Amino acid sequence: MDVSSPWWTALAGLAVGGVVGFAVFRARLCTFGALEDAMVGHDWRRMKVFALALGLAVLGTQALAMAGILAPDRTNYVTAALPWLSILTGGVLFGLGMALVGTCAFGSLVRLGSGDLRSLVVLLVFGAVAYATLRGIFAGIRVDGLERIALLLPAGTASDLPSIMGRLTGHDVRGILTAVAGGALVAPAFADRRLRRAGRLMTAGVMLGLGVVAGWLATTWLVDEFAHPVAPQSLTFVSPVARALFGVLFEPTSLAEFGAGSVFGVALGAFAAARLADEFRWEAFDDPREMKRHLLGAVFMGAGGILCGGCTIGQGLTAGSLFALSWPLAVAGMAVGARLGIALLMEGSLAGFVRQSVAGRFDFRNKP
């Protein structure tokens, strides 16, 4: 088989996804769980692990860019215009859906690998809604509506921080920015004594970060730009889930890509870890109410993930590794949506959350 065949990138995705899925299952690492720990329990350990993953992804990805191996402006994250309203709206929807489901798209794949049939239902609905928003009935609303409201950058300037800072200063600051940001992101995890003793968590963070870098390498080295011209890509689990679902149902050749391979790889990696630990268990919905909550969350995640251009991994790590301007907008939207979702689950309504927040802020009876 020709090494430039797209099936090689699919196999690379399967391998990278498998390693990441295996490590994340063993560590019980979850983006929504990390946000919930920080927002509700004020425990930032798992957030530090994701910062470690992002820091390693930044260091590796920017090294590829400085070496001329990866061109950030060829990716789907670094564009000439920034559809900020779509990104923010999609981020909030994705975060809200993530809270209702209890995990993100990536986490659903990990859960599916361990036998959680609830995640199978979530992924089917999530993938269908994502495809409808990407190319189907909702695509017009996205393209002709939300994405028309965009920040146009000056000609020749891409929507990433190194390009903008370079234009403002007149110097190439990519190396300095990479060293400062990468070091600042990696340091908190290694400075935390408890995390240094949590080998599985640290390993999962390292594998996630290196997985992003491996994705960029695979989709630049294993792609023939003349025979199969595609944009470089790495780990993300919104449109790849949609395209994988479409490929399984209608067009098997569309599975010959890194994204689709990584989708199956994560589930298989989690399956291997669950079987090895004797933790594979079939699980289903407890009652209709739980099923309705998961279905609604899947709809929000599917639509929101396409609108904001990725999931907690796609925007949180992969876009972040490029210093894309979409990254802080998407992550902020997801954090807001997740907090609203937690409020819905804990208080029963947003009104109850607001009343409790106001009461807690202005109740001075127990204060000195």
mmCIF file of N, CA and C in Angstrom, residues 191-316:
data_model
loop_
_atom_site.group_PDB
_atom_site.id
_atom_site.type_symbol
_atom_site.label_atom_id
_atom_site.label_comp_id
_atom_site.label_asym_id
_atom_site.label_seq_id
_atom_site.Cartn_x
_atom_site.Cartn_y
_atom_site.Cartn_z
ATOM 1 N N ALA A 191 4.542 21.031 39.964
ATOM 2 C CA ALA A 191 4.740 21.668 41.271
ATOM 3 C C ALA A 191 3.792 21.116 42.333
ATOM 4 N N ASP A 192 2.763 20.402 41.904
ATOM 5 C CA ASP A 192 1.770 19.857 42.838
ATOM 6 C C ASP A 192 2.245 18.489 43.335
ATOM 7 N N ARG A 193 2.532 18.394 44.622
ATOM 8 C CA ARG A 193 3.074 17.152 45.173
ATOM 9 C C ARG A 193 2.104 15.991 45.019
ATOM 10 N N ARG A 194 0.811 16.258 45.203
ATOM 11 C CA ARG A 194 -0.183 15.186 45.082
ATOM 12 C C ARG A 194 -0.244 14.656 43.660
ATOM 13 N N LEU A 195 -0.137 15.545 42.700
ATOM 14 C CA LEU A 195 -0.180 15.109 41.310
ATOM 15 C C LEU A 195 1.072 14.319 40.929
ATOM 16 N N ARG A 196 2.190 14.716 41.455
ATOM 17 C CA ARG A 196 3.419 13.977 41.132
ATOM 18 C C ARG A 196 3.332 12.529 41.594
ATOM 19 N N ARG A 197 2.512 12.285 42.631
ATOM 20 C CA ARG A 197 2.326 10.914 43.099
ATOM 21 C C ARG A 197 1.204 10.193 42.357
ATOM 22 N N ALA A 198 0.425 10.933 41.569
ATOM 23 C CA ALA A 198 -0.681 10.344 40.808
ATOM 24 C C ALA A 198 -0.182 10.006 39.404
ATOM 25 N N GLY A 199 0.501 8.885 39.289
ATOM 26 C CA GLY A 199 1.145 8.525 38.038
ATOM 27 C C GLY A 199 0.199 8.393 36.861
ATOM 28 N N ARG A 200 -0.973 7.820 37.088
ATOM 29 C CA ARG A 200 -1.901 7.618 35.974
ATOM 30 C C ARG A 200 -2.445 8.939 35.448
ATOM 31 N N LEU A 201 -2.743 9.867 36.362
ATOM 32 C CA LEU A 201 -3.235 11.171 35.926
ATOM 33 C C LEU A 201 -2.171 11.909 35.116
ATOM 34 N N MET A 202 -0.959 11.922 35.615
ATOM 35 C CA MET A 202 0.122 12.612 34.906
ATOM 36 C C MET A 202 0.386 11.958 33.550
ATOM 37 N N THR A 203 0.349 10.628 33.529
ATOM 38 C CA THR A 203 0.566 9.920 32.260
ATOM 39 C C THR A 203 -0.519 10.268 31.253
ATOM 40 N N ALA A 204 -1.775 10.341 31.710
ATOM 41 C CA ALA A 204 -2.875 10.694 30.811
ATOM 42 C C ALA A 204 -2.687 12.090 30.249
ATOM 43 N N GLY A 205 -2.254 13.035 31.087
ATOM 44 C CA GLY A 205 -2.003 14.385 30.603
ATOM 45 C C GLY A 205 -0.904 14.417 29.561
ATOM 46 N N VAL A 206 0.164 13.686 29.812
ATOM 47 C CA VAL A 206 1.277 13.626 28.862
ATOM 48 C C VAL A 206 0.821 12.997 27.537
ATOM 49 N N MET A 207 0.055 11.904 27.615
ATOM 50 C CA MET A 207 -0.399 11.232 26.403
ATOM 51 C C MET A 207 -1.353 12.109 25.589
ATOM 52 N N LEU A 208 -2.205 12.865 26.272
ATOM 53 C CA LEU A 208 -3.102 13.779 25.560
ATOM 54 C C LEU A 208 -2.304 14.849 24.810
ATOM 55 N N GLY A 209 -1.348 15.443 25.502
ATOM 56 C CA GLY A 209 -0.549 16.483 24.859
ATOM 57 C C GLY A 209 0.260 15.952 23.690
ATOM 58 N N LEU A 210 0.921 14.821 23.888
ATOM 59 C CA LEU A 210 1.713 14.233 22.809
ATOM 60 C C LEU A 210 0.816 13.715 21.687
ATOM 61 N N GLY A 211 -0.415 13.289 22.045
ATOM 62 C CA GLY A 211 -1.356 12.840 21.019
ATOM 63 C C GLY A 211 -1.716 13.945 20.045
ATOM 64 N N VAL A 212 -1.850 15.167 20.548
ATOM 65 C CA VAL A 212 -2.122 16.308 19.666
ATOM 66 C C VAL A 212 -0.966 16.516 18.698
ATOM 67 N N VAL A 213 0.242 16.460 19.223
ATOM 68 C CA VAL A 213 1.427 16.638 18.369
ATOM 69 C C VAL A 213 1.516 15.503 17.338
ATOM 70 N N ALA A 214 1.240 14.281 17.769
ATOM 71 C CA ALA A 214 1.286 13.130 16.858
ATOM 72 C C ALA A 214 0.253 13.278 15.745
ATOM 73 N N GLY A 215 -0.893 13.847 16.068
ATOM 74 C CA GLY A 215 -1.914 14.067 15.047
ATOM 75 C C GLY A 215 -1.439 15.017 13.965
ATOM 76 N N TRP A 216 -0.815 16.122 14.384
ATOM 77 C CA TRP A 216 -0.279 17.060 13.387
ATOM 78 C C TRP A 216 0.777 16.398 12.519
ATOM 79 N N LEU A 217 1.640 15.600 13.147
ATOM 80 C CA LEU A 217 2.685 14.918 12.373
ATOM 81 C C LEU A 217 2.085 13.946 11.364
ATOM 82 N N ALA A 218 1.122 13.150 11.817
ATOM 83 C CA ALA A 218 0.524 12.138 10.942
ATOM 84 C C ALA A 218 -0.149 12.760 9.735
ATOM 85 N N THR A 219 -0.828 13.880 9.942
ATOM 86 C CA THR A 219 -1.599 14.477 8.843
ATOM 87 C C THR A 219 -0.775 15.446 8.010
ATOM 88 N N THR A 220 0.516 15.536 8.288
ATOM 89 C CA THR A 220 1.414 16.260 7.384
ATOM 90 C C THR A 220 2.346 15.288 6.665
ATOM 91 N N TRP A 221 2.899 14.322 7.380
ATOM 92 C CA TRP A 221 3.830 13.367 6.777
ATOM 93 C C TRP A 221 3.142 12.293 5.943
ATOM 94 N N LEU A 222 1.954 11.875 6.333
ATOM 95 C CA LEU A 222 1.298 10.748 5.662
ATOM 96 C C LEU A 222 0.257 11.181 4.636
ATOM 97 N N VAL A 223 0.257 12.437 4.258
ATOM 98 C CA VAL A 223 -0.733 12.943 3.315
ATOM 99 C C VAL A 223 -0.040 13.432 2.052
ATOM 100 N N ASP A 224 -0.507 12.944 0.911
ATOM 101 C CA ASP A 224 -0.031 13.421 -0.386
ATOM 102 C C ASP A 224 -0.868 14.639 -0.768
ATOM 103 N N GLU A 225 -0.269 15.842 -0.708
ATOM 104 C CA GLU A 225 -1.018 17.069 -0.937
ATOM 105 C C GLU A 225 -1.575 17.169 -2.352
ATOM 106 N N PHE A 226 -0.993 16.438 -3.285
ATOM 107 C CA PHE A 226 -1.466 16.495 -4.670
ATOM 108 C C PHE A 226 -2.578 15.470 -4.912
ATOM 109 N N ALA A 227 -2.400 14.259 -4.368
ATOM 110 C CA ALA A 227 -3.406 13.213 -4.576
ATOM 111 C C ALA A 227 -4.587 13.370 -3.637
ATOM 112 N N HIS A 228 -4.331 13.756 -2.389
ATOM 113 C CA HIS A 228 -5.404 13.874 -1.392
ATOM 114 C C HIS A 228 -5.212 15.167 -0.590
ATOM 115 N N PRO A 229 -5.494 16.322 -1.186
ATOM 116 C CA PRO A 229 -5.275 17.597 -0.490
ATOM 117 C C PRO A 229 -6.276 17.803 0.649
ATOM 118 N N VAL A 230 -5.804 17.709 1.874
ATOM 119 C CA VAL A 230 -6.638 17.941 3.045
ATOM 120 C C VAL A 230 -5.867 18.807 4.023
ATOM 121 N N ALA A 231 -6.592 19.535 4.853
ATOM 122 C CA ALA A 231 -5.950 20.380 5.851
ATOM 123 C C ALA A 231 -5.365 19.513 6.961
ATOM 124 N N PRO A 232 -4.220 19.891 7.502
ATOM 125 C CA PRO A 232 -3.682 19.160 8.660
ATOM 126 C C PRO A 232 -4.707 19.170 9.798
ATOM 127 N N GLN A 233 -4.798 18.070 10.520
ATOM 128 C CA GLN A 233 -5.741 17.983 11.625
ATOM 129 C C GLN A 233 -5.135 17.182 12.761
ATOM 130 N N SER A 234 -5.767 17.273 13.911
ATOM 131 C CA SER A 234 -5.317 16.500 15.062
ATOM 132 C C SER A 234 -6.541 16.111 15.879
ATOM 133 N N LEU A 235 -6.353 15.837 17.159
ATOM 134 C CA LEU A 235 -7.435 15.295 17.972
ATOM 135 C C LEU A 235 -8.587 16.286 18.137
ATOM 136 N N THR A 236 -9.765 15.869 17.764
ATOM 137 C CA THR A 236 -11.004 16.597 17.995
ATOM 138 C C THR A 236 -12.139 15.604 17.787
ATOM 139 N N PHE A 237 -13.253 15.812 18.462
ATOM 140 C CA PHE A 237 -14.266 14.750 18.470
ATOM 141 C C PHE A 237 -15.682 15.298 18.283
ATOM 142 N N VAL A 238 -15.827 16.189 17.292
ATOM 143 C CA VAL A 238 -17.169 16.645 16.909
ATOM 144 C C VAL A 238 -17.425 16.238 15.462
ATOM 145 N N SER A 239 -16.844 16.967 14.522
ATOM 146 C CA SER A 239 -17.051 16.592 13.117
ATOM 147 C C SER A 239 -16.503 15.198 12.798
ATOM 148 N N PRO A 240 -15.403 14.722 13.403
ATOM 149 C CA PRO A 240 -14.981 13.347 13.132
ATOM 150 C C PRO A 240 -16.019 12.303 13.548
ATOM 151 N N VAL A 241 -16.710 12.541 14.670
ATOM 152 C CA VAL A 241 -17.774 11.609 15.066
ATOM 153 C C VAL A 241 -18.895 11.632 14.034
ATOM 154 N N ALA A 242 -19.241 12.840 13.561
ATOM 155 C CA ALA A 242 -20.291 12.962 12.549
ATOM 156 C C ALA A 242 -19.887 12.270 11.256
ATOM 157 N N ARG A 243 -18.644 12.489 10.825
ATOM 158 C CA ARG A 243 -18.190 11.875 9.582
ATOM 159 C C ARG A 243 -18.033 10.365 9.732
ATOM 160 N N ALA A 244 -17.627 9.907 10.907
ATOM 161 C CA ALA A 244 -17.521 8.462 11.138
ATOM 162 C C ALA A 244 -18.895 7.808 11.070
ATOM 163 N N LEU A 245 -19.900 8.463 11.658
ATOM 164 C CA LEU A 245 -21.264 7.937 11.589
ATOM 165 C C LEU A 245 -21.747 7.892 10.146
ATOM 166 N N PHE A 246 -21.482 8.963 9.383
ATOM 167 C CA PHE A 246 -21.862 8.992 7.969
ATOM 168 C C PHE A 246 -21.140 7.893 7.195
ATOM 169 N N GLY A 247 -19.855 7.685 7.500
ATOM 170 C CA GLY A 247 -19.087 6.671 6.791
ATOM 171 C C GLY A 247 -19.586 5.265 7.057
ATOM 172 N N VAL A 248 -19.943 4.986 8.304
ATOM 173 C CA VAL A 248 -20.464 3.664 8.655
ATOM 174 C C VAL A 248 -21.794 3.411 7.961
ATOM 175 N N LEU A 249 -22.636 4.434 7.850
ATOM 176 C CA LEU A 249 -23.974 4.260 7.294
ATOM 177 C C LEU A 249 -24.014 4.343 5.772
ATOM 178 N N PHE A 250 -23.209 5.226 5.177
ATOM 179 C CA PHE A 250 -23.390 5.523 3.755
ATOM 180 C C PHE A 250 -22.140 5.397 2.899
ATOM 181 N N GLU A 251 -20.998 5.862 3.376
ATOM 182 C CA GLU A 251 -19.823 5.962 2.519
ATOM 183 C C GLU A 251 -18.566 5.504 3.249
ATOM 184 N N PRO A 252 -18.250 4.207 3.183
ATOM 185 C CA PRO A 252 -17.097 3.681 3.933
ATOM 186 C C PRO A 252 -15.777 4.364 3.605
ATOM 187 N N THR A 253 -15.610 4.862 2.378
ATOM 188 C CA THR A 253 -14.333 5.492 2.021
ATOM 189 C C THR A 253 -14.087 6.776 2.807
ATOM 190 N N SER A 254 -15.153 7.386 3.344
ATOM 191 C CA SER A 254 -14.974 8.607 4.122
ATOM 192 C C SER A 254 -14.357 8.317 5.488
ATOM 193 N N LEU A 255 -14.235 7.034 5.840
ATOM 194 C CA LEU A 255 -13.570 6.665 7.087
ATOM 195 C C LEU A 255 -12.047 6.727 6.968
ATOM 196 N N ALA A 256 -11.558 6.924 5.747
ATOM 197 C CA ALA A 256 -10.110 6.949 5.510
ATOM 198 C C ALA A 256 -9.547 8.325 5.844
ATOM 199 N N GLU A 257 -9.573 8.670 7.111
ATOM 200 C CA GLU A 257 -9.017 9.942 7.573
ATOM 201 C C GLU A 257 -8.606 9.799 9.036
ATOM 202 N N PHE A 258 -7.749 10.684 9.474
ATOM 203 C CA PHE A 258 -7.233 10.638 10.838
ATOM 204 C C PHE A 258 -8.351 10.756 11.871
ATOM 205 N N GLY A 259 -9.288 11.692 11.670
ATOM 206 C CA GLY A 259 -10.343 11.938 12.644
ATOM 207 C C GLY A 259 -11.205 10.717 12.900
ATOM 208 N N ALA A 260 -11.661 10.087 11.825
ATOM 209 C CA ALA A 260 -12.505 8.898 11.982
ATOM 210 C C ALA A 260 -11.726 7.771 12.669
ATOM 211 N N GLY A 261 -10.462 7.618 12.291
ATOM 212 C CA GLY A 261 -9.652 6.591 12.936
ATOM 213 C C GLY A 261 -9.497 6.833 14.422
ATOM 214 N N SER A 262 -9.310 8.103 14.817
ATOM 215 C CA SER A 262 -9.126 8.418 16.230
ATOM 216 C C SER A 262 -10.397 8.167 17.032
ATOM 217 N N VAL A 263 -11.569 8.365 16.400
ATOM 218 C CA VAL A 263 -12.844 8.093 17.080
ATOM 219 C C VAL A 263 -12.918 6.627 17.497
ATOM 220 N N PHE A 264 -12.656 5.730 16.549
ATOM 221 C CA PHE A 264 -12.685 4.298 16.866
ATOM 222 C C PHE A 264 -11.536 3.919 17.797
ATOM 223 N N GLY A 265 -10.394 4.599 17.635
ATOM 224 C CA GLY A 265 -9.244 4.285 18.461
ATOM 225 C C GLY A 265 -9.485 4.570 19.937
ATOM 226 N N VAL A 266 -10.125 5.698 20.250
ATOM 227 C CA VAL A 266 -10.390 6.051 21.646
ATOM 228 C C VAL A 266 -11.288 4.995 22.296
ATOM 229 N N ALA A 267 -12.356 4.616 21.593
ATOM 230 C CA ALA A 267 -13.265 3.605 22.144
ATOM 231 C C ALA A 267 -12.551 2.271 22.339
ATOM 232 N N LEU A 268 -11.726 1.875 21.374
ATOM 233 C CA LEU A 268 -11.009 0.604 21.499
ATOM 234 C C LEU A 268 -9.949 0.657 22.600
ATOM 235 N N GLY A 269 -9.276 1.800 22.728
ATOM 236 C CA GLY A 269 -8.291 1.942 23.793
ATOM 237 C C GLY A 269 -8.927 1.861 25.169
ATOM 238 N N ALA A 270 -10.082 2.512 25.335
ATOM 239 C CA ALA A 270 -10.800 2.443 26.600
ATOM 240 C C ALA A 270 -11.298 1.025 26.863
ATOM 241 N N PHE A 271 -11.742 0.336 25.798
ATOM 242 C CA PHE A 271 -12.191 -1.048 25.938
ATOM 243 C C PHE A 271 -11.049 -1.936 26.440
ATOM 244 N N ALA A 272 -9.851 -1.755 25.854
ATOM 245 C CA ALA A 272 -8.699 -2.556 26.275
ATOM 246 C C ALA A 272 -8.347 -2.279 27.736
ATOM 247 N N ALA A 273 -8.400 -1.007 28.138
ATOM 248 C CA ALA A 273 -8.080 -0.664 29.522
ATOM 249 C C ALA A 273 -9.115 -1.231 30.483
ATOM 250 N N ALA A 274 -10.399 -1.154 30.087
ATOM 251 C CA ALA A 274 -11.465 -1.673 30.944
ATOM 252 C C ALA A 274 -11.356 -3.184 31.104
ATOM 253 N N ARG A 275 -11.077 -3.888 30.023
ATOM 254 C CA ARG A 275 -10.936 -5.348 30.105
ATOM 255 C C ARG A 275 -9.709 -5.738 30.927
ATOM 256 N N LEU A 276 -8.632 -4.997 30.745
ATOM 257 C CA LEU A 276 -7.404 -5.306 31.482
ATOM 258 C C LEU A 276 -7.611 -5.122 32.985
ATOM 259 N N ALA A 277 -8.408 -4.115 33.354
ATOM 260 C CA ALA A 277 -8.668 -3.845 34.775
ATOM 261 C C ALA A 277 -9.893 -4.584 35.293
ATOM 262 N N ASP A 278 -10.494 -5.422 34.451
ATOM 263 C CA ASP A 278 -11.716 -6.143 34.802
ATOM 264 C C ASP A 278 -12.826 -5.171 35.238
ATOM 265 N N GLU A 279 -12.952 -4.063 34.493
ATOM 266 C CA GLU A 279 -13.947 -3.053 34.810
ATOM 267 C C GLU A 279 -14.944 -2.828 33.672
ATOM 268 N N PHE A 280 -14.961 -3.742 32.714
ATOM 269 C CA PHE A 280 -15.940 -3.619 31.629
ATOM 270 C C PHE A 280 -17.305 -4.052 32.151
ATOM 271 N N ARG A 281 -18.270 -3.145 32.087
ATOM 272 C CA ARG A 281 -19.624 -3.416 32.565
ATOM 273 C C ARG A 281 -20.642 -2.807 31.600
ATOM 274 N N TRP A 282 -21.658 -3.604 31.256
ATOM 275 C CA TRP A 282 -22.749 -3.049 30.465
ATOM 276 C C TRP A 282 -23.617 -2.163 31.358
ATOM 277 N N GLU A 283 -23.890 -0.951 30.907
ATOM 278 C CA GLU A 283 -24.721 -0.022 31.658
ATOM 279 C C GLU A 283 -25.762 0.585 30.737
ATOM 280 N N ALA A 284 -26.919 0.922 31.291
ATOM 281 C CA ALA A 284 -27.996 1.528 30.510
ATOM 282 C C ALA A 284 -28.650 2.632 31.340
ATOM 283 N N PHE A 285 -29.626 3.312 30.737
ATOM 284 C CA PHE A 285 -30.324 4.385 31.435
ATOM 285 C C PHE A 285 -31.106 3.828 32.624
ATOM 286 N N ASP A 286 -31.114 4.589 33.713
ATOM 287 C CA ASP A 286 -31.853 4.172 34.900
ATOM 288 C C ASP A 286 -33.356 4.376 34.748
ATOM 289 N N ASP A 287 -33.736 5.465 34.061
ATOM 290 C CA ASP A 287 -35.157 5.783 33.923
ATOM 291 C C ASP A 287 -35.335 6.740 32.747
ATOM 292 N N PRO A 288 -36.582 6.987 32.318
ATOM 293 C CA PRO A 288 -36.829 7.888 31.186
ATOM 294 C C PRO A 288 -36.294 9.300 31.406
ATOM 295 N N ARG A 289 -36.325 9.767 32.652
ATOM 296 C CA ARG A 289 -35.846 11.124 32.929
ATOM 297 C C ARG A 289 -34.351 11.249 32.621
ATOM 298 N N GLU A 290 -33.579 10.241 33.015
ATOM 299 C CA GLU A 290 -32.151 10.267 32.717
ATOM 300 C C GLU A 290 -31.913 10.217 31.211
ATOM 301 N N MET A 291 -32.708 9.419 30.514
ATOM 302 C CA MET A 291 -32.555 9.316 29.065
ATOM 303 C C MET A 291 -32.869 10.646 28.390
ATOM 304 N N LYS A 292 -33.929 11.335 28.812
ATOM 305 C CA LYS A 292 -34.270 12.623 28.218
ATOM 306 C C LYS A 292 -33.157 13.640 28.443
ATOM 307 N N ARG A 293 -32.579 13.619 29.636
ATOM 308 C CA ARG A 293 -31.481 14.553 29.937
ATOM 309 C C ARG A 293 -30.281 14.285 29.027
ATOM 310 N N HIS A 294 -29.947 13.024 28.824
ATOM 311 C CA HIS A 294 -28.815 12.682 27.952
ATOM 312 C C HIS A 294 -29.103 13.046 26.492
ATOM 313 N N LEU A 295 -30.308 12.804 26.039
ATOM 314 C CA LEU A 295 -30.653 13.120 24.647
ATOM 315 C C LEU A 295 -30.586 14.624 24.401
ATOM 316 N N LEU A 296 -31.120 15.412 25.334
ATOM 317 C CA LEU A 296 -31.063 16.865 25.184
ATOM 318 C C LEU A 296 -29.622 17.348 25.207
ATOM 319 N N GLY A 297 -28.816 16.779 26.101
ATOM 320 C CA GLY A 297 -27.410 17.143 26.149
ATOM 321 C C GLY A 297 -26.684 16.791 24.866
ATOM 322 N N ALA A 298 -27.007 15.647 24.267
ATOM 323 C CA ALA A 298 -26.376 15.243 23.007
ATOM 324 C C ALA A 298 -26.710 16.215 21.885
ATOM 325 N N VAL A 299 -27.956 16.689 21.847
ATOM 326 C CA VAL A 299 -28.358 17.670 20.834
ATOM 327 C C VAL A 299 -27.571 18.967 21.005
ATOM 328 N N PHE A 300 -27.483 19.455 22.234
ATOM 329 C CA PHE A 300 -26.738 20.690 22.495
ATOM 330 C C PHE A 300 -25.261 20.536 22.133
ATOM 331 N N MET A 301 -24.671 19.400 22.498
ATOM 332 C CA MET A 301 -23.257 19.191 22.188
ATOM 333 C C MET A 301 -23.020 19.077 20.681
ATOM 334 N N GLY A 302 -23.902 18.377 19.971
ATOM 335 C CA GLY A 302 -23.717 18.206 18.539
ATOM 336 C C GLY A 302 -23.770 19.520 17.788
ATOM 337 N N ALA A 303 -24.804 20.331 18.065
ATOM 338 C CA ALA A 303 -24.930 21.627 17.406
ATOM 339 C C ALA A 303 -23.850 22.586 17.878
ATOM 340 N N GLY A 304 -23.658 22.640 19.204
ATOM 341 C CA GLY A 304 -22.675 23.571 19.755
ATOM 342 C C GLY A 304 -21.261 23.267 19.335
ATOM 343 N N GLY A 305 -20.906 21.988 19.239
ATOM 344 C CA GLY A 305 -19.556 21.618 18.852
ATOM 345 C C GLY A 305 -19.209 22.068 17.445
ATOM 346 N N ILE A 306 -20.164 21.966 16.527
ATOM 347 C CA ILE A 306 -19.920 22.434 15.159
ATOM 348 C C ILE A 306 -19.850 23.954 15.126
ATOM 349 N N LEU A 307 -20.731 24.624 15.850
ATOM 350 C CA LEU A 307 -20.741 26.089 15.847
ATOM 351 C C LEU A 307 -19.439 26.671 16.386
ATOM 352 N N CYS A 308 -18.893 26.039 17.428
ATOM 353 C CA CYS A 308 -17.672 26.610 18.017
ATOM 354 C C CYS A 308 -16.406 25.997 17.431
ATOM 355 N N GLY A 309 -16.548 25.039 16.534
ATOM 356 C CA GLY A 309 -15.381 24.513 15.830
ATOM 357 C C GLY A 309 -14.617 23.440 16.550
ATOM 358 N N GLY A 310 -15.250 22.767 17.513
ATOM 359 C CA GLY A 310 -14.549 21.687 18.199
ATOM 360 C C GLY A 310 -15.111 21.436 19.571
ATOM 361 N N CYS A 311 -14.547 20.442 20.225
ATOM 362 C CA CYS A 311 -14.987 20.044 21.568
ATOM 363 C C CYS A 311 -13.971 20.528 22.593
ATOM 364 N N THR A 312 -14.059 20.006 23.798
ATOM 365 C CA THR A 312 -13.094 20.382 24.835
ATOM 366 C C THR A 312 -11.674 19.950 24.464
ATOM 367 N N ILE A 313 -11.555 18.907 23.653
ATOM 368 C CA ILE A 313 -10.234 18.488 23.192
ATOM 369 C C ILE A 313 -9.856 19.265 21.931
ATOM 370 N N GLY A 314 -10.776 19.341 20.968
ATOM 371 C CA GLY A 314 -10.488 20.011 19.703
ATOM 372 C C GLY A 314 -10.152 21.479 19.864
ATOM 373 N N GLN A 315 -10.977 22.202 20.644
ATOM 374 C CA GLN A 315 -10.673 23.605 20.892
ATOM 375 C C GLN A 315 -9.752 23.760 22.100
ATOM 376 N N GLY A 316 -10.026 22.986 23.155
ATOM 377 C CA GLY A 316 -9.271 23.161 24.394
ATOM 378 C C GLY A 316 -7.800 22.815 24.274
#
